[in-house]
Amino acid sequence: MTQRKTRHQPTSPRLSRESLHLAKEVRSIQHRAAEHDGRVVSIGPLVFFSTDTGDAWILEPADQLAARLAAGGDPLPVHIEETETSFAIGWQGRYQFDGDTFLYEDNQSRRLNAIRGYPVKQLLRVISNS
């Protein structure tokens, strides 16, 4: 499991302590997945998304890190540490896009999963605007 700490810059509105409550955002996107409600949300350097199939993910586009937050509507565990000035996420793997396919490589198994049907175009748009 890869953990990386990220320091907040209090002067940046995208990373202010008031706007980034990681555990709350994780629960929110897991709830959307449980409702099979597709959403894409960018908060600071992170992108959260849920799908109508009940999956949910958190992505860190700068290093293409990913953690799966829900599968088939069921929430999955993810390691998160959050303080006033930083946060750390137990990234489970890396992701990339190949056309309209979401590719995910698991850190432990090194298995590469190709997932079709995710909102790749919307994710690319959100990531490019971040």
Short mmCIF file of N, CA, C and O in Angstrom, two decimals:
data_model
loop_
_atom_site.label_atom_id
_atom_site.label_comp_id
_atom_site.label_asym_id
_atom_site.label_seq_id
_atom_site.Cartn_x
_atom_site.Cartn_y
_atom_site.Cartn_z
N MET A 1 0.84 -1.16 0.00
CA MET A 1 0.00 0.00 0.00
C MET A 1 0.90 1.24 0.00
O MET A 1 1.81 1.35 0.79
N THR A 2 0.64 2.14 -0.92
CA THR A 2 1.41 3.35 -1.02
C THR A 2 0.70 4.46 -0.27
O THR A 2 -0.46 4.71 -0.51
N GLN A 3 1.40 5.09 0.66
CA GLN A 3 0.83 6.24 1.34
C GLN A 3 1.67 7.45 0.99
O GLN A 3 2.88 7.36 0.90
N ARG A 4 1.00 8.54 0.77
CA ARG A 4 1.70 9.76 0.47
C ARG A 4 1.03 10.88 1.22
O ARG A 4 -0.18 11.02 1.15
N LYS A 5 1.81 11.64 1.95
CA LYS A 5 1.24 12.78 2.66
C LYS A 5 1.24 13.98 1.74
O LYS A 5 2.16 14.19 0.97
N THR A 6 0.19 14.74 1.85
CA THR A 6 0.06 15.95 1.06
C THR A 6 -0.19 17.09 2.02
O THR A 6 -1.06 17.02 2.87
N ARG A 7 0.58 18.15 1.91
CA ARG A 7 0.41 19.29 2.78
C ARG A 7 -0.56 20.27 2.16
O ARG A 7 -0.52 20.55 0.98
N HIS A 8 -1.45 20.80 2.97
CA HIS A 8 -2.39 21.83 2.54
C HIS A 8 -1.69 23.18 2.56
O HIS A 8 -0.88 23.44 3.42
N GLN A 9 -2.07 24.03 1.68
CA GLN A 9 -1.67 25.43 1.72
C GLN A 9 -2.90 26.21 2.17
O GLN A 9 -3.86 26.30 1.42
N PRO A 10 -2.90 26.76 3.38
CA PRO A 10 -4.10 27.43 3.87
C PRO A 10 -4.58 28.57 2.98
O PRO A 10 -5.74 28.89 2.98
N THR A 11 -3.70 29.17 2.21
CA THR A 11 -4.12 30.28 1.36
C THR A 11 -4.81 29.81 0.10
O THR A 11 -5.42 30.59 -0.59
N SER A 12 -4.73 28.52 -0.22
CA SER A 12 -5.36 27.99 -1.42
C SER A 12 -6.80 27.61 -1.13
O SER A 12 -7.05 26.73 -0.30
N PRO A 13 -7.77 28.21 -1.81
CA PRO A 13 -9.16 27.86 -1.54
C PRO A 13 -9.47 26.42 -1.89
O PRO A 13 -10.39 25.83 -1.34
N ARG A 14 -8.73 25.80 -2.78
CA ARG A 14 -8.99 24.42 -3.18
C ARG A 14 -8.57 23.44 -2.10
O ARG A 14 -9.01 22.32 -2.09
N LEU A 15 -7.69 23.85 -1.20
CA LEU A 15 -7.20 22.93 -0.17
C LEU A 15 -7.43 23.45 1.23
O LEU A 15 -6.79 23.00 2.15
N SER A 16 -8.32 24.41 1.40
CA SER A 16 -8.53 24.95 2.74
C SER A 16 -9.12 23.87 3.63
O SER A 16 -9.80 22.96 3.19
N ARG A 17 -8.83 23.96 4.90
CA ARG A 17 -9.30 22.98 5.87
C ARG A 17 -10.83 22.94 5.89
O ARG A 17 -11.44 21.91 6.10
N GLU A 18 -11.45 24.08 5.64
CA GLU A 18 -12.91 24.12 5.64
C GLU A 18 -13.50 23.35 4.46
O GLU A 18 -14.59 22.84 4.54
N SER A 19 -12.80 23.30 3.34
CA SER A 19 -13.37 22.68 2.15
C SER A 19 -12.95 21.23 1.96
O SER A 19 -13.56 20.53 1.18
N LEU A 20 -11.92 20.78 2.64
CA LEU A 20 -11.46 19.41 2.43
C LEU A 20 -11.59 18.62 3.73
O LEU A 20 -10.84 18.80 4.66
N HIS A 21 -12.59 17.78 3.77
CA HIS A 21 -12.80 16.84 4.87
C HIS A 21 -12.86 15.48 4.20
O HIS A 21 -13.92 15.03 3.77
N LEU A 22 -11.71 14.86 4.09
CA LEU A 22 -11.55 13.66 3.29
C LEU A 22 -12.51 12.54 3.69
O LEU A 22 -13.17 11.96 2.83
N ALA A 23 -12.60 12.23 4.97
CA ALA A 23 -13.47 11.14 5.40
C ALA A 23 -14.93 11.42 5.03
O ALA A 23 -15.66 10.52 4.60
N LYS A 24 -15.35 12.66 5.14
CA LYS A 24 -16.72 13.04 4.78
C LYS A 24 -16.95 12.85 3.29
O LYS A 24 -17.98 12.35 2.86
N GLU A 25 -15.97 13.24 2.46
CA GLU A 25 -16.09 13.09 1.02
C GLU A 25 -16.12 11.62 0.62
O GLU A 25 -16.86 11.22 -0.28
N VAL A 26 -15.32 10.80 1.29
CA VAL A 26 -15.32 9.36 1.02
C VAL A 26 -16.70 8.78 1.32
O VAL A 26 -17.28 8.05 0.51
N ARG A 27 -17.25 9.10 2.49
CA ARG A 27 -18.59 8.60 2.84
C ARG A 27 -19.64 9.08 1.85
O ARG A 27 -20.54 8.32 1.47
N SER A 28 -19.51 10.31 1.41
CA SER A 28 -20.48 10.88 0.47
C SER A 28 -20.46 10.13 -0.87
O SER A 28 -21.51 9.77 -1.40
N ILE A 29 -19.28 9.87 -1.40
CA ILE A 29 -19.21 9.21 -2.71
C ILE A 29 -19.58 7.72 -2.55
O ILE A 29 -20.16 7.13 -3.47
N GLN A 30 -19.29 7.13 -1.40
CA GLN A 30 -19.73 5.75 -1.16
C GLN A 30 -21.26 5.69 -1.11
O GLN A 30 -21.87 4.74 -1.61
N HIS A 31 -21.87 6.70 -0.52
CA HIS A 31 -23.34 6.77 -0.47
C HIS A 31 -23.90 6.90 -1.89
O HIS A 31 -24.89 6.24 -2.23
N ARG A 32 -23.29 7.73 -2.73
CA ARG A 32 -23.73 7.89 -4.12
C ARG A 32 -23.64 6.54 -4.84
O ARG A 32 -24.52 6.17 -5.60
N ALA A 33 -22.54 5.81 -4.60
CA ALA A 33 -22.37 4.49 -5.23
C ALA A 33 -23.45 3.52 -4.76
O ALA A 33 -23.98 2.75 -5.56
N ALA A 34 -23.77 3.55 -3.46
CA ALA A 34 -24.80 2.67 -2.93
C ALA A 34 -26.16 2.96 -3.58
O ALA A 34 -26.98 2.05 -3.74
N GLU A 35 -26.37 4.20 -3.97
CA GLU A 35 -27.59 4.61 -4.65
C GLU A 35 -27.51 4.40 -6.17
O GLU A 35 -28.44 4.73 -6.89
N HIS A 36 -26.37 3.89 -6.63
CA HIS A 36 -26.10 3.69 -8.06
C HIS A 36 -26.26 5.00 -8.83
O HIS A 36 -26.86 5.05 -9.90
N ASP A 37 -25.72 6.05 -8.23
CA ASP A 37 -25.81 7.41 -8.76
C ASP A 37 -24.41 7.84 -9.23
O ASP A 37 -23.50 7.96 -8.42
N GLY A 38 -24.26 8.01 -10.52
CA GLY A 38 -22.96 8.39 -11.08
C GLY A 38 -22.65 9.86 -10.83
O GLY A 38 -23.46 10.73 -11.15
N ARG A 39 -21.49 10.12 -10.24
CA ARG A 39 -21.04 11.49 -9.96
C ARG A 39 -19.54 11.57 -10.18
O ARG A 39 -18.82 10.61 -10.00
N VAL A 40 -19.06 12.76 -10.54
CA VAL A 40 -17.64 13.06 -10.60
C VAL A 40 -17.44 14.36 -9.85
O VAL A 40 -18.08 15.36 -10.17
N VAL A 41 -16.56 14.35 -8.84
CA VAL A 41 -16.34 15.52 -8.00
C VAL A 41 -14.83 15.73 -7.85
O VAL A 41 -14.11 14.80 -7.53
N SER A 42 -14.39 16.96 -8.07
CA SER A 42 -12.98 17.32 -7.88
C SER A 42 -12.88 18.20 -6.65
O SER A 42 -13.58 19.21 -6.53
N ILE A 43 -12.03 17.80 -5.72
CA ILE A 43 -11.79 18.58 -4.51
C ILE A 43 -10.29 18.66 -4.30
O ILE A 43 -9.64 17.65 -4.06
N GLY A 44 -9.75 19.88 -4.44
CA GLY A 44 -8.31 20.04 -4.33
C GLY A 44 -7.62 19.19 -5.37
O GLY A 44 -8.04 19.17 -6.53
N PRO A 45 -6.60 18.44 -4.97
CA PRO A 45 -5.86 17.62 -5.94
C PRO A 45 -6.50 16.27 -6.20
O PRO A 45 -5.93 15.45 -6.92
N LEU A 46 -7.67 16.01 -5.63
CA LEU A 46 -8.29 14.69 -5.71
C LEU A 46 -9.55 14.71 -6.56
O LEU A 46 -10.26 15.70 -6.62
N VAL A 47 -9.83 13.56 -7.18
CA VAL A 47 -11.07 13.38 -7.93
C VAL A 47 -11.77 12.16 -7.37
O VAL A 47 -11.17 11.09 -7.23
N PHE A 48 -13.03 12.33 -7.01
CA PHE A 48 -13.88 11.26 -6.51
C PHE A 48 -14.90 10.96 -7.61
O PHE A 48 -15.41 11.88 -8.24
N PHE A 49 -15.20 9.68 -7.82
CA PHE A 49 -16.29 9.39 -8.73
C PHE A 49 -17.02 8.13 -8.34
O PHE A 49 -16.46 7.22 -7.73
N SER A 50 -18.32 8.13 -8.65
CA SER A 50 -19.17 6.96 -8.46
C SER A 50 -19.83 6.66 -9.79
O SER A 50 -19.88 7.53 -10.67
N THR A 51 -20.31 5.44 -9.93
CA THR A 51 -20.92 5.03 -11.19
C THR A 51 -22.32 4.47 -10.95
O THR A 51 -22.67 4.11 -9.81
N ASP A 52 -23.09 4.36 -12.01
CA ASP A 52 -24.42 3.79 -11.88
C ASP A 52 -24.38 2.28 -11.65
O ASP A 52 -25.40 1.67 -11.36
N THR A 53 -23.20 1.68 -11.73
CA THR A 53 -23.05 0.26 -11.39
C THR A 53 -22.70 0.06 -9.92
O THR A 53 -22.53 -1.07 -9.47
N GLY A 54 -22.56 1.16 -9.17
CA GLY A 54 -22.29 1.08 -7.74
C GLY A 54 -20.83 1.08 -7.36
O GLY A 54 -20.49 0.81 -6.21
N ASP A 55 -19.95 1.41 -8.29
CA ASP A 55 -18.53 1.51 -7.98
C ASP A 55 -18.19 2.94 -7.58
O ASP A 55 -18.86 3.89 -8.01
N ALA A 56 -17.15 3.11 -6.77
CA ALA A 56 -16.67 4.44 -6.41
C ALA A 56 -15.16 4.39 -6.24
O ALA A 56 -14.61 3.37 -5.80
N TRP A 57 -14.52 5.49 -6.60
CA TRP A 57 -13.06 5.58 -6.57
C TRP A 57 -12.64 6.96 -6.11
O TRP A 57 -13.36 7.93 -6.26
N ILE A 58 -11.41 7.03 -5.60
CA ILE A 58 -10.73 8.28 -5.36
C ILE A 58 -9.45 8.23 -6.19
O ILE A 58 -8.74 7.21 -6.18
N LEU A 59 -9.18 9.29 -6.94
CA LEU A 59 -8.00 9.36 -7.80
C LEU A 59 -7.13 10.54 -7.41
O LEU A 59 -7.64 11.59 -7.01
N GLU A 60 -5.85 10.38 -7.59
CA GLU A 60 -4.90 11.47 -7.42
C GLU A 60 -4.19 11.60 -8.77
O GLU A 60 -3.25 10.85 -9.07
N PRO A 61 -4.69 12.50 -9.62
CA PRO A 61 -4.21 12.58 -11.00
C PRO A 61 -2.72 12.90 -11.17
O PRO A 61 -2.11 12.42 -12.12
N ALA A 62 -2.13 13.66 -10.28
CA ALA A 62 -0.73 14.05 -10.44
C ALA A 62 0.19 12.83 -10.55
O ALA A 62 1.13 12.83 -11.34
N ASP A 63 -0.09 11.80 -9.76
CA ASP A 63 0.74 10.59 -9.79
C ASP A 63 -0.03 9.37 -10.25
O ASP A 63 0.46 8.25 -10.13
N GLN A 64 -1.25 9.57 -10.73
CA GLN A 64 -2.13 8.50 -11.22
C GLN A 64 -2.35 7.41 -10.17
O GLN A 64 -2.35 6.22 -10.47
N LEU A 65 -2.58 7.83 -8.92
CA LEU A 65 -2.86 6.91 -7.83
C LEU A 65 -4.36 6.72 -7.70
O LEU A 65 -5.13 7.63 -8.01
N ALA A 66 -4.76 5.53 -7.24
CA ALA A 66 -6.19 5.23 -7.13
C ALA A 66 -6.46 4.35 -5.92
O ALA A 66 -5.62 3.54 -5.52
N ALA A 67 -7.67 4.52 -5.38
CA ALA A 67 -8.17 3.63 -4.33
C ALA A 67 -9.65 3.41 -4.61
O ALA A 67 -10.40 4.36 -4.83
N ARG A 68 -10.05 2.16 -4.60
CA ARG A 68 -11.45 1.82 -4.82
C ARG A 68 -12.20 1.98 -3.50
O ARG A 68 -11.79 1.45 -2.48
N LEU A 69 -13.31 2.71 -3.56
CA LEU A 69 -14.08 3.02 -2.36
C LEU A 69 -15.36 2.21 -2.25
O LEU A 69 -15.92 2.09 -1.16
N ALA A 70 -15.85 1.69 -3.37
CA ALA A 70 -17.07 0.87 -3.36
C ALA A 70 -17.08 -0.02 -4.60
O ALA A 70 -16.51 0.33 -5.63
N ALA A 71 -17.74 -1.17 -4.46
CA ALA A 71 -17.92 -2.09 -5.58
C ALA A 71 -19.34 -2.64 -5.52
O ALA A 71 -19.77 -3.13 -4.46
N GLY A 72 -20.07 -2.50 -6.62
CA GLY A 72 -21.43 -2.99 -6.67
C GLY A 72 -22.35 -2.39 -5.62
O GLY A 72 -23.29 -3.04 -5.18
N GLY A 73 -22.05 -1.18 -5.18
CA GLY A 73 -22.86 -0.50 -4.18
C GLY A 73 -22.41 -0.72 -2.75
O GLY A 73 -22.90 -0.07 -1.83
N ASP A 74 -21.48 -1.64 -2.54
CA ASP A 74 -20.99 -1.93 -1.19
C ASP A 74 -19.72 -1.13 -0.91
O ASP A 74 -18.77 -1.18 -1.70
N PRO A 75 -19.66 -0.41 0.22
CA PRO A 75 -18.45 0.35 0.55
C PRO A 75 -17.28 -0.58 0.83
O PRO A 75 -17.45 -1.68 1.35
N LEU A 76 -16.10 -0.13 0.46
CA LEU A 76 -14.86 -0.87 0.70
C LEU A 76 -13.98 -0.05 1.65
O LEU A 76 -14.03 1.18 1.64
N PRO A 77 -13.16 -0.72 2.44
CA PRO A 77 -12.30 0.01 3.37
C PRO A 77 -11.14 0.70 2.63
O PRO A 77 -10.64 0.19 1.63
N VAL A 78 -10.76 1.85 3.14
CA VAL A 78 -9.59 2.56 2.63
C VAL A 78 -8.93 3.24 3.82
O VAL A 78 -9.62 3.75 4.72
N HIS A 79 -7.61 3.20 3.86
CA HIS A 79 -6.87 3.80 4.97
C HIS A 79 -6.70 5.30 4.70
O HIS A 79 -6.14 5.69 3.68
N ILE A 80 -7.17 6.12 5.64
CA ILE A 80 -7.06 7.57 5.53
C ILE A 80 -6.60 8.13 6.86
O ILE A 80 -7.12 7.75 7.91
N GLU A 81 -5.60 9.01 6.80
CA GLU A 81 -5.18 9.79 7.96
C GLU A 81 -5.31 11.24 7.58
O GLU A 81 -4.90 11.65 6.50
N GLU A 82 -5.90 12.02 8.48
CA GLU A 82 -6.15 13.42 8.18
C GLU A 82 -5.83 14.26 9.41
O GLU A 82 -6.25 13.93 10.51
N THR A 83 -5.04 15.31 9.20
CA THR A 83 -4.75 16.26 10.28
C THR A 83 -5.14 17.66 9.80
O THR A 83 -5.65 17.82 8.69
N GLU A 84 -4.86 18.66 10.62
CA GLU A 84 -5.17 20.04 10.25
C GLU A 84 -4.40 20.49 9.00
O GLU A 84 -4.87 21.34 8.26
N THR A 85 -3.21 19.93 8.78
CA THR A 85 -2.35 20.44 7.70
C THR A 85 -2.03 19.43 6.60
O THR A 85 -1.42 19.80 5.60
N SER A 86 -2.41 18.18 6.79
CA SER A 86 -2.06 17.19 5.76
C SER A 86 -3.03 16.02 5.80
O SER A 86 -3.83 15.88 6.71
N PHE A 87 -2.91 15.19 4.79
CA PHE A 87 -3.67 13.95 4.77
C PHE A 87 -2.83 12.88 4.09
O PHE A 87 -1.91 13.17 3.33
N ALA A 88 -3.14 11.64 4.41
CA ALA A 88 -2.48 10.49 3.78
C ALA A 88 -3.55 9.48 3.42
O ALA A 88 -4.50 9.27 4.18
N ILE A 89 -3.39 8.89 2.26
CA ILE A 89 -4.34 7.90 1.77
C ILE A 89 -3.58 6.62 1.47
O ILE A 89 -2.49 6.67 0.89
N GLY A 90 -4.14 5.50 1.83
CA GLY A 90 -3.54 4.21 1.50
C GLY A 90 -3.91 3.84 0.07
O GLY A 90 -4.87 3.12 -0.16
N TRP A 91 -3.15 4.38 -0.87
CA TRP A 91 -3.42 4.14 -2.29
C TRP A 91 -3.24 2.66 -2.58
O TRP A 91 -2.24 2.06 -2.21
N GLN A 92 -4.21 2.07 -3.26
CA GLN A 92 -4.20 0.64 -3.52
C GLN A 92 -3.59 0.29 -4.87
O GLN A 92 -3.28 -0.86 -5.14
N GLY A 93 -3.45 1.29 -5.73
CA GLY A 93 -2.90 1.01 -7.05
C GLY A 93 -2.77 2.27 -7.88
O GLY A 93 -2.85 3.38 -7.37
N ARG A 94 -2.56 2.04 -9.16
CA ARG A 94 -2.41 3.13 -10.13
C ARG A 94 -3.43 2.96 -11.24
O ARG A 94 -3.86 1.85 -11.52
N TYR A 95 -3.77 4.08 -11.85
CA TYR A 95 -4.75 4.03 -12.92
C TYR A 95 -4.23 4.78 -14.14
O TYR A 95 -3.28 5.57 -14.07
N GLN A 96 -4.86 4.51 -15.26
CA GLN A 96 -4.65 5.28 -16.49
C GLN A 96 -5.86 5.05 -17.38
O GLN A 96 -6.71 4.22 -17.10
N PHE A 97 -5.94 5.84 -18.42
CA PHE A 97 -7.04 5.71 -19.37
C PHE A 97 -6.48 5.24 -20.70
O PHE A 97 -5.41 5.65 -21.11
N ASP A 98 -7.23 4.36 -21.35
CA ASP A 98 -6.90 3.90 -22.70
C ASP A 98 -8.17 4.06 -23.52
O ASP A 98 -9.07 3.21 -23.44
N GLY A 99 -8.25 5.17 -24.25
CA GLY A 99 -9.49 5.48 -24.96
C GLY A 99 -10.59 5.68 -23.94
O GLY A 99 -10.47 6.49 -23.03
N ASP A 100 -11.67 4.88 -24.04
CA ASP A 100 -12.77 5.01 -23.09
C ASP A 100 -12.72 3.94 -22.00
O ASP A 100 -13.71 3.67 -21.33
N THR A 101 -11.54 3.34 -21.82
CA THR A 101 -11.37 2.28 -20.83
C THR A 101 -10.54 2.79 -19.65
O THR A 101 -9.52 3.46 -19.82
N PHE A 102 -11.00 2.48 -18.44
CA PHE A 102 -10.30 2.79 -17.20
C PHE A 102 -9.42 1.59 -16.89
O PHE A 102 -9.92 0.47 -16.75
N LEU A 103 -8.12 1.79 -16.80
CA LEU A 103 -7.18 0.72 -16.47
C LEU A 103 -6.69 0.91 -15.05
O LEU A 103 -6.29 2.02 -14.67
N TYR A 104 -6.70 -0.15 -14.28
CA TYR A 104 -6.28 -0.09 -12.89
C TYR A 104 -5.34 -1.25 -12.60
O TYR A 104 -5.66 -2.40 -12.87
N GLU A 105 -4.16 -0.91 -12.05
CA GLU A 105 -3.20 -1.94 -11.66
C GLU A 105 -3.10 -1.95 -10.14
O GLU A 105 -2.72 -0.95 -9.52
N ASP A 106 -3.44 -3.09 -9.55
CA ASP A 106 -3.40 -3.27 -8.11
C ASP A 106 -1.96 -3.38 -7.62
O ASP A 106 -1.16 -4.11 -8.22
N ASN A 107 -1.63 -2.65 -6.55
CA ASN A 107 -0.26 -2.67 -6.01
C ASN A 107 0.17 -4.05 -5.54
O ASN A 107 1.32 -4.44 -5.74
N GLN A 108 -0.72 -4.78 -4.89
CA GLN A 108 -0.33 -6.06 -4.31
C GLN A 108 -0.26 -7.17 -5.34
O GLN A 108 0.73 -7.88 -5.42
N SER A 109 -1.30 -7.34 -6.11
CA SER A 109 -1.35 -8.46 -7.05
C SER A 109 -0.68 -8.14 -8.38
O SER A 109 -0.38 -9.04 -9.15
N ARG A 110 -0.49 -6.86 -8.66
CA ARG A 110 0.03 -6.38 -9.95
C ARG A 110 -0.91 -6.73 -11.10
O ARG A 110 -0.54 -6.66 -12.26
N ARG A 111 -2.13 -7.11 -10.75
CA ARG A 111 -3.13 -7.43 -11.76
C ARG A 111 -3.63 -6.16 -12.41
O ARG A 111 -3.94 -5.19 -11.73
N LEU A 112 -3.75 -6.18 -13.71
CA LEU A 112 -4.26 -5.05 -14.48
C LEU A 112 -5.71 -5.32 -14.84
O LEU A 112 -6.02 -6.33 -15.46
N ASN A 113 -6.60 -4.43 -14.42
CA ASN A 113 -8.03 -4.55 -14.71
C ASN A 113 -8.41 -3.50 -15.73
O ASN A 113 -8.07 -2.32 -15.56
N ALA A 114 -9.11 -3.89 -16.76
CA ALA A 114 -9.65 -2.96 -17.76
C ALA A 114 -11.15 -2.87 -17.52
O ALA A 114 -11.85 -3.88 -17.60
N ILE A 115 -11.63 -1.67 -17.21
CA ILE A 115 -13.03 -1.47 -16.88
C ILE A 115 -13.65 -0.51 -17.90
O ILE A 115 -13.21 0.63 -18.03
N ARG A 116 -14.64 -1.00 -18.59
CA ARG A 116 -15.36 -0.17 -19.57
C ARG A 116 -16.65 0.32 -18.92
O ARG A 116 -17.18 -0.31 -18.03
N GLY A 117 -17.14 1.45 -19.39
CA GLY A 117 -18.40 1.99 -18.90
C GLY A 117 -18.25 3.07 -17.85
O GLY A 117 -19.26 3.63 -17.43
N TYR A 118 -17.05 3.33 -17.41
CA TYR A 118 -16.82 4.43 -16.47
C TYR A 118 -16.87 5.75 -17.25
O TYR A 118 -16.62 5.78 -18.46
N PRO A 119 -17.11 6.87 -16.57
CA PRO A 119 -17.24 8.17 -17.25
C PRO A 119 -15.88 8.77 -17.60
O PRO A 119 -15.49 9.83 -17.12
N VAL A 120 -15.13 8.09 -18.46
CA VAL A 120 -13.75 8.49 -18.76
C VAL A 120 -13.67 9.90 -19.35
O VAL A 120 -12.82 10.69 -18.93
N LYS A 121 -14.55 10.22 -20.29
CA LYS A 121 -14.50 11.56 -20.89
C LYS A 121 -14.73 12.65 -19.84
O LYS A 121 -14.05 13.66 -19.82
N GLN A 122 -15.68 12.43 -18.97
CA GLN A 122 -15.96 13.38 -17.91
C GLN A 122 -14.79 13.47 -16.93
O GLN A 122 -14.41 14.55 -16.49
N LEU A 123 -14.20 12.33 -16.60
CA LEU A 123 -13.03 12.33 -15.71
C LEU A 123 -11.87 13.10 -16.34
O LEU A 123 -11.23 13.90 -15.67
N LEU A 124 -11.61 12.87 -17.62
CA LEU A 124 -10.54 13.59 -18.30
C LEU A 124 -10.79 15.10 -18.30
O LEU A 124 -9.88 15.88 -18.10
N ARG A 125 -12.04 15.48 -18.50
CA ARG A 125 -12.40 16.91 -18.49
C ARG A 125 -12.15 17.52 -17.10
O ARG A 125 -11.55 18.58 -16.97
N VAL A 126 -12.59 16.83 -16.06
CA VAL A 126 -12.42 17.32 -14.70
C VAL A 126 -10.94 17.39 -14.33
O VAL A 126 -10.47 18.37 -13.74
N ILE A 127 -10.19 16.36 -14.70
CA ILE A 127 -8.76 16.33 -14.39
C ILE A 127 -8.03 17.44 -15.12
O ILE A 127 -7.17 18.11 -14.54
N SER A 128 -8.36 17.69 -16.36
CA SER A 128 -7.66 18.74 -17.12
C SER A 128 -8.00 20.13 -16.60
O SER A 128 -7.21 21.06 -16.75
N ASN A 129 -9.15 20.30 -15.94
CA ASN A 129 -9.53 21.58 -15.37
C ASN A 129 -9.03 21.77 -13.94
O ASN A 129 -9.23 22.84 -13.37
N SER A 130 -8.44 20.73 -13.37
CA SER A 130 -7.96 20.83 -11.97
C SER A 130 -6.65 21.55 -11.89
O SER A 130 -5.85 21.60 -12.74
#
